[in-house]
Coordinates of C-alpha atoms (C1' of nucleotides) in Angstrom, one line a residue:
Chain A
X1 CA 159.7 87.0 130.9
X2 CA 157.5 85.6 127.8
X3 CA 159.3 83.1 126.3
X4 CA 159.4 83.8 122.3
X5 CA 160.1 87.6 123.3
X6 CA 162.9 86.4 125.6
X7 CA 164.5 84.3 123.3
X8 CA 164.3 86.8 120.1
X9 CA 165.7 89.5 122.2
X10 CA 169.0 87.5 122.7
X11 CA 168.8 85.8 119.2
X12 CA 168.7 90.3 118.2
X13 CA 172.1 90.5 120.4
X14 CA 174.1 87.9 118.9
X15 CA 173.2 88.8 115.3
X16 CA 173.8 92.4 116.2
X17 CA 177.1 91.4 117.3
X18 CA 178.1 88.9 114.8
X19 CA 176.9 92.0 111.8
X20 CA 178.8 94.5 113.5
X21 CA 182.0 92.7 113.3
X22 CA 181.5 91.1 110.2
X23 CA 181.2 94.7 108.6
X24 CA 183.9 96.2 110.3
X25 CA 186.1 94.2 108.6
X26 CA 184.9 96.5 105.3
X27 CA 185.0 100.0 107.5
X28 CA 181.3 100.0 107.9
X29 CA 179.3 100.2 111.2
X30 CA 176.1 98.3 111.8
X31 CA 173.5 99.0 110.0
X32 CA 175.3 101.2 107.0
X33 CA 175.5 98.8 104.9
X34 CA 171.7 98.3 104.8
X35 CA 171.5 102.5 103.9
X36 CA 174.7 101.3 101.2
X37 CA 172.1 98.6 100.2
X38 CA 169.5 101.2 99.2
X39 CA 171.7 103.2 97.3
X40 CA 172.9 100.2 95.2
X41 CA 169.6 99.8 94.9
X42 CA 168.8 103.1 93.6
X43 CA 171.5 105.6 93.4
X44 CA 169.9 109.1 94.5
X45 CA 167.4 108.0 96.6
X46 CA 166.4 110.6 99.7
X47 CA 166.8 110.3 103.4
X48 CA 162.6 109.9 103.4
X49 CA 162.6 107.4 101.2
X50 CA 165.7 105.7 102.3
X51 CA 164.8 105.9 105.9
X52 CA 161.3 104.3 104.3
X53 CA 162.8 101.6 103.1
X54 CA 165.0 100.8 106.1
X55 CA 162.2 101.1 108.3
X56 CA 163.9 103.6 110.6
X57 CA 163.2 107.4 111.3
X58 CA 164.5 109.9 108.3
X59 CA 167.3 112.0 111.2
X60 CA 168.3 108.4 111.5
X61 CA 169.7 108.3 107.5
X62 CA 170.6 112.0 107.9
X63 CA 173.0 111.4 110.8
X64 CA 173.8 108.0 109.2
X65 CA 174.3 109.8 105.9
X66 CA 176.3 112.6 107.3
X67 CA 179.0 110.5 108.9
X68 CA 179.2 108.6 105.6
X69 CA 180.2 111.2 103.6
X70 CA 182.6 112.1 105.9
X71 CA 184.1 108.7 105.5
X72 CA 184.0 109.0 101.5
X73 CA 181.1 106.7 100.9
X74 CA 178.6 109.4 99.7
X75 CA 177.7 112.8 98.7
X76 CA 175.1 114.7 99.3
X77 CA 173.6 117.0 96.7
X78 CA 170.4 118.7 96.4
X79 CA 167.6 117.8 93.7
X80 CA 167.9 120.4 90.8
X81 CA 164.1 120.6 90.0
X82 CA 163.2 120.1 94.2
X83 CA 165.1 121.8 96.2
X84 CA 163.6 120.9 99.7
X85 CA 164.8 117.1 98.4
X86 CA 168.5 116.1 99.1
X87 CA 170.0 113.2 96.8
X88 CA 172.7 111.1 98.0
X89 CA 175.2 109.3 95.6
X90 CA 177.3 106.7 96.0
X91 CA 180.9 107.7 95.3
X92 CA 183.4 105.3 93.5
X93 CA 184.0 103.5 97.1
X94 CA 180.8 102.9 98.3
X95 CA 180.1 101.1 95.2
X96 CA 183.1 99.4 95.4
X97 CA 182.1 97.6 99.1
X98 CA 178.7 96.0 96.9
X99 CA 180.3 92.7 96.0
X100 CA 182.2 91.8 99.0
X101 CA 179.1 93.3 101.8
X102 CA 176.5 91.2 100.1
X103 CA 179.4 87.9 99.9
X104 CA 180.0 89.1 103.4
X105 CA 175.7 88.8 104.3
X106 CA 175.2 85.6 102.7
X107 CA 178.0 84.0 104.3
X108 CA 176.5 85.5 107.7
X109 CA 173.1 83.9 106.8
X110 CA 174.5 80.6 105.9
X111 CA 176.5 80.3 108.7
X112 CA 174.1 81.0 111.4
X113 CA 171.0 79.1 109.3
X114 CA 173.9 75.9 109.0
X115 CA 172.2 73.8 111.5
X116 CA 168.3 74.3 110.2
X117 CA 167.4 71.2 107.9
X118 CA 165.3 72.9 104.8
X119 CA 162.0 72.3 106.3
X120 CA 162.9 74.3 109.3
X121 CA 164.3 77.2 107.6
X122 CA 161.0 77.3 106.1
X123 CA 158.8 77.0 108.9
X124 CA 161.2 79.6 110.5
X125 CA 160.4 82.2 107.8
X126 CA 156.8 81.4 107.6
X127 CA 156.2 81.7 111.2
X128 CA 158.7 84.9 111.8
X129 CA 156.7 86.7 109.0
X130 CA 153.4 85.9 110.7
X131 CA 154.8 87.7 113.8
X132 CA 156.6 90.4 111.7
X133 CA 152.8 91.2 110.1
X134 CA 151.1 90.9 113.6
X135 CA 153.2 93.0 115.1
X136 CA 153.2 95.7 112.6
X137 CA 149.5 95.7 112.7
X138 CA 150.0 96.9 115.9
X139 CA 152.1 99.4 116.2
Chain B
X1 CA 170.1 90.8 101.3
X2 CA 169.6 86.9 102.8
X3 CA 166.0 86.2 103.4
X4 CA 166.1 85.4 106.9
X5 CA 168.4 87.9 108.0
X6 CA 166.3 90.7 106.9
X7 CA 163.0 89.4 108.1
X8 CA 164.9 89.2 111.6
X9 CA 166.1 92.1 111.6
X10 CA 162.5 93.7 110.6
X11 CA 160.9 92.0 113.2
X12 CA 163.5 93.3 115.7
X13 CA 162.3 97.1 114.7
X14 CA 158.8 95.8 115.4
X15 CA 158.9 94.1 118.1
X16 CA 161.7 96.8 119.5
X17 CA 158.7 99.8 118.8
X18 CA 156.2 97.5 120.4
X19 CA 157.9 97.0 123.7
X20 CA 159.0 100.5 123.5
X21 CA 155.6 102.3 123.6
X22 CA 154.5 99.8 126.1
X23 CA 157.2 100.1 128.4
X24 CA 156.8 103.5 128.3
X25 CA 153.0 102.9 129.5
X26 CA 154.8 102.5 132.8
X27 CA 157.3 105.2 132.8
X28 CA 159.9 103.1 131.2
X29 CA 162.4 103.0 128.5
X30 CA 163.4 100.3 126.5
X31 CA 165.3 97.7 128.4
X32 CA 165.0 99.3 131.8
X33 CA 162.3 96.1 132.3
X34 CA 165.1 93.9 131.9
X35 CA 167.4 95.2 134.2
X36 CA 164.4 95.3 137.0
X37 CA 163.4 91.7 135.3
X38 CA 167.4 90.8 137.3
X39 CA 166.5 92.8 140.5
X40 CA 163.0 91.1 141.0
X41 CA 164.9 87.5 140.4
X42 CA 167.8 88.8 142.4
X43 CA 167.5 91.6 144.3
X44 CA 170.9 93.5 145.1
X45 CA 173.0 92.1 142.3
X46 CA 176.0 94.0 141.2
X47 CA 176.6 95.7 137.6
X48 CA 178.5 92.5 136.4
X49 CA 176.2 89.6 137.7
X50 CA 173.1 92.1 135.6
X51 CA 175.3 92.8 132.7
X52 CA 176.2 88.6 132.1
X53 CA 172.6 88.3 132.9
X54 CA 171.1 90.2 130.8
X55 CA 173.8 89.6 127.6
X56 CA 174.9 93.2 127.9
X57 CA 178.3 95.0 128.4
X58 CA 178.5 96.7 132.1
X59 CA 179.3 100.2 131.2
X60 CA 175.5 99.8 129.8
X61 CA 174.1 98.9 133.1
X62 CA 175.9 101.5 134.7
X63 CA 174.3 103.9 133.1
X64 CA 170.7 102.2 133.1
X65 CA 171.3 102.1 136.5
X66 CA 172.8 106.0 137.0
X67 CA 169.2 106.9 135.3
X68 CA 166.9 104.7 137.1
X69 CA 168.4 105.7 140.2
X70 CA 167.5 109.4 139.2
X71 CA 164.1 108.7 138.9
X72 CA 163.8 106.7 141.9
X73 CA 163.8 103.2 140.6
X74 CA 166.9 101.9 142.2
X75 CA 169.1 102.7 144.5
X76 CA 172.7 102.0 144.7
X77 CA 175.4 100.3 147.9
X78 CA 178.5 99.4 147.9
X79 CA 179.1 95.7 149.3
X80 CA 179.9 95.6 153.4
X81 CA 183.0 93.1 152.3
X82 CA 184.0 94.4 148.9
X83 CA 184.5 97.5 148.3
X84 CA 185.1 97.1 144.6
X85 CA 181.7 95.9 144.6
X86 CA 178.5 98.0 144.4
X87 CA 175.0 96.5 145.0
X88 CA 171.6 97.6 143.2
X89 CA 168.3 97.3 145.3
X90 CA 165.2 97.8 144.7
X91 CA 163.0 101.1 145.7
X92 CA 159.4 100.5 146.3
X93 CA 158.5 102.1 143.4
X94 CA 160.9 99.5 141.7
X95 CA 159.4 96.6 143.0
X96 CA 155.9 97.9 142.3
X97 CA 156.2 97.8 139.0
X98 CA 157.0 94.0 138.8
X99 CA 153.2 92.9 138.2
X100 CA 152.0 95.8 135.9
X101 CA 155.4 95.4 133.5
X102 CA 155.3 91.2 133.8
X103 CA 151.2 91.3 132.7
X104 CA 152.6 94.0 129.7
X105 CA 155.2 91.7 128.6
X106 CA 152.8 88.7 128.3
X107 CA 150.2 90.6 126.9
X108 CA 152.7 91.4 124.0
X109 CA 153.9 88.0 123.7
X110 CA 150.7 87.1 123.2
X111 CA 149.4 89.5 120.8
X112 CA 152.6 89.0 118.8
X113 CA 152.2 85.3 118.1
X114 CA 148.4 85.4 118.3
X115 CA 148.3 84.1 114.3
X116 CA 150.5 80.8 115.2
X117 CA 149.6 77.6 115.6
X118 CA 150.5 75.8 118.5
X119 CA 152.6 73.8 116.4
X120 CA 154.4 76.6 114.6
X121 CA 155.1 78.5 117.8
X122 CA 156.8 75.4 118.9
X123 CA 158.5 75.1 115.4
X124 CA 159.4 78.6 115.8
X125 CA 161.1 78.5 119.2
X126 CA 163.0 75.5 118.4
X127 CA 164.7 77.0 115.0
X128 CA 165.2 80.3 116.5
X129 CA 167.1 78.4 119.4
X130 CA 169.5 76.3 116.9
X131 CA 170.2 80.4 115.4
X132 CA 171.1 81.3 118.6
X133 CA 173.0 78.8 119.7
X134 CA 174.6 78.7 116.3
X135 CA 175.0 82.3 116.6
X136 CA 176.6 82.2 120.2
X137 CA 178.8 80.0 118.8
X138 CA 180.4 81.9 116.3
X139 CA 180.6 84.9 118.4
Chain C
dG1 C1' 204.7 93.5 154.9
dC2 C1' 204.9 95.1 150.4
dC3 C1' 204.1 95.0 145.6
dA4 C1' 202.5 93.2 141.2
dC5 C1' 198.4 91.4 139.4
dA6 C1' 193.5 90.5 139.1
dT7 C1' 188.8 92.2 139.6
dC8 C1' 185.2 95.6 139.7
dG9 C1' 182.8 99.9 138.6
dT10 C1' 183.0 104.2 136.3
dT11 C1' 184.0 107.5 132.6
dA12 C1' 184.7 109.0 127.8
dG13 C1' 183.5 108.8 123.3
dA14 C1' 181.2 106.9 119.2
dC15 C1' 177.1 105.0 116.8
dG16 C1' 172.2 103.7 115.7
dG17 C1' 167.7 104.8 117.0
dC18 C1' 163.7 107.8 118.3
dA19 C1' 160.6 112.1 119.2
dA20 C1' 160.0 116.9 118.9
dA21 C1' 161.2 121.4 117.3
dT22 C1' 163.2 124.2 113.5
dG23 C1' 164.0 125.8 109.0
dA24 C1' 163.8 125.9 104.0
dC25 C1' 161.1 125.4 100.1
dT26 C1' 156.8 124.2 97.2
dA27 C1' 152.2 124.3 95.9
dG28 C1' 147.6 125.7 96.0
dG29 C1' 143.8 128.7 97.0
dA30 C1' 141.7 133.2 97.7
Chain D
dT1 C1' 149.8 137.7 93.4
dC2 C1' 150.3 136.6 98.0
dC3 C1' 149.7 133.9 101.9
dT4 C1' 148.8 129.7 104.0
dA5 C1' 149.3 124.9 104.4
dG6 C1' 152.0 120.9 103.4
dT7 C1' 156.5 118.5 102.5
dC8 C1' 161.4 117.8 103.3
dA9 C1' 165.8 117.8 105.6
dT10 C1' 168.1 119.1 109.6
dT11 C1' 169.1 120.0 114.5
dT12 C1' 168.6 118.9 119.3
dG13 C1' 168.4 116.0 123.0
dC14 C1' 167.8 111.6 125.0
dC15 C1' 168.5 106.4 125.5
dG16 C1' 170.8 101.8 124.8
dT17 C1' 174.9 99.8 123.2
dC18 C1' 179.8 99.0 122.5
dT19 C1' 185.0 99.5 123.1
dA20 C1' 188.8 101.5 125.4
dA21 C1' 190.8 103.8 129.1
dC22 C1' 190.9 104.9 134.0
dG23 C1' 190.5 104.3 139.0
dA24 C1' 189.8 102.0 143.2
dT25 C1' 190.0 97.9 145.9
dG26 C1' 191.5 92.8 147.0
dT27 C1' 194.7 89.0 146.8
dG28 C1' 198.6 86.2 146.5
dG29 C1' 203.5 85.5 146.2
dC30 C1' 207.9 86.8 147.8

DNA sequence: GCCACATCGTTAGACGGCAAATGACTAGGA
DNA sequence: TCCTAGTCATTTGCCGTCTAACGATGTGGC
């Protein structure tokens, strides 16, 4: 098995791993804090252009979405003006999780990134996006 | 969100679709190279030796394995000398596929870091390794 | 020789993710 | 005005993944 491909598959895992039970520690499951992230971002965004910005399939952020609300982090409601559109709003907790999930992410970062020196970090991104723009050429 | 941490995990959906569409070139779902990837190295390994292998909990190769024995990929025996033990081998079909999916995988590997440098895919490996390890660490 | 403990695989249930089918609503043209 | 085509969200069904609970088999100490 290729090499680069190999290795970013089991770099995926670990980070996957180490996300998943940094955010349980704030009641979230992997992945909702980036649809949280959207939100804070712009309250009353839709599942299209949520699931847009995630990069992930819109029954993704409905299911995601769905199970949120049940949790109290949301609410759905539909656009007055559109109603094929659905809006979902952050409710008093999900707003509340903002300033400890991002503390919680940056810490993440720093901790794995601890052992690059600067110029490493730095080639890492530049060389990571050129793969990240290759590969989305393709697909 | 942290710079790096969100181009990873961008690159993951990429590179995740990528492998996905190509795998399925052969009649394969995401992942299901990997297990065979164990069975061509080691042919006849149980659940547990895969699972370590392959950085994945057992219950998930059991059920890889419960589906690509359905569709004639694998079979499954228990050990002669340990019953608790069950064994995965190879069909033909299995092994047939080793040369098509290890040519797909390259292919990929190659067309993904086509726009790097020989020195930036070295740079590349070698800061995605300290993550990993970093990563492993904290896990 | 028997029984507690360790070692495996399997099952159950939840979640993120995808593709395809369905349903509700809007908008635009005849 | 009405009907068709387009746009959304949702549902359904499958896969990989995890944790937790369960069950079967070996092993070692007494």
């Amino acid at each position: 098995m290729p090499e680069f491909l190999d290795l970013h598959s089991r770099t995926t895992k670990v980070l996957r791993g180490l996300a998943e039970t940094a955010m349980r520690r704030h009641g979230l499951h992997q992945g909702q804090d980036h649809l949280l992230a959207a939100l804070w971002e712009r309250d009353g965004s839709t599942p299209g252009e949520i699931a847009a910005a995630l990069h992930v399939t819109t029954p993704t952020v409905v299911k995601m979405a769905t199970r949120m609300s049940a949790v109290g982090l949301l609410t759905r409601r539909r656009d007055e003006h559109d109603s094929r559109l659905v809006r979902l709003w952050l409710t008093d907790a999900g707003r509340a999780l903002q300033g400890p999930v991002e503390a919680e992410r940056r810490s993440l970062e720093e901790k794995v990134t601890a052992d690059l020196t600067e110029d490493e970090r730095r080639q890492l991104m530049i060389a990571l996006t050129k793969v990240y723009k290759s590969g989305s050429d393709l697909l």
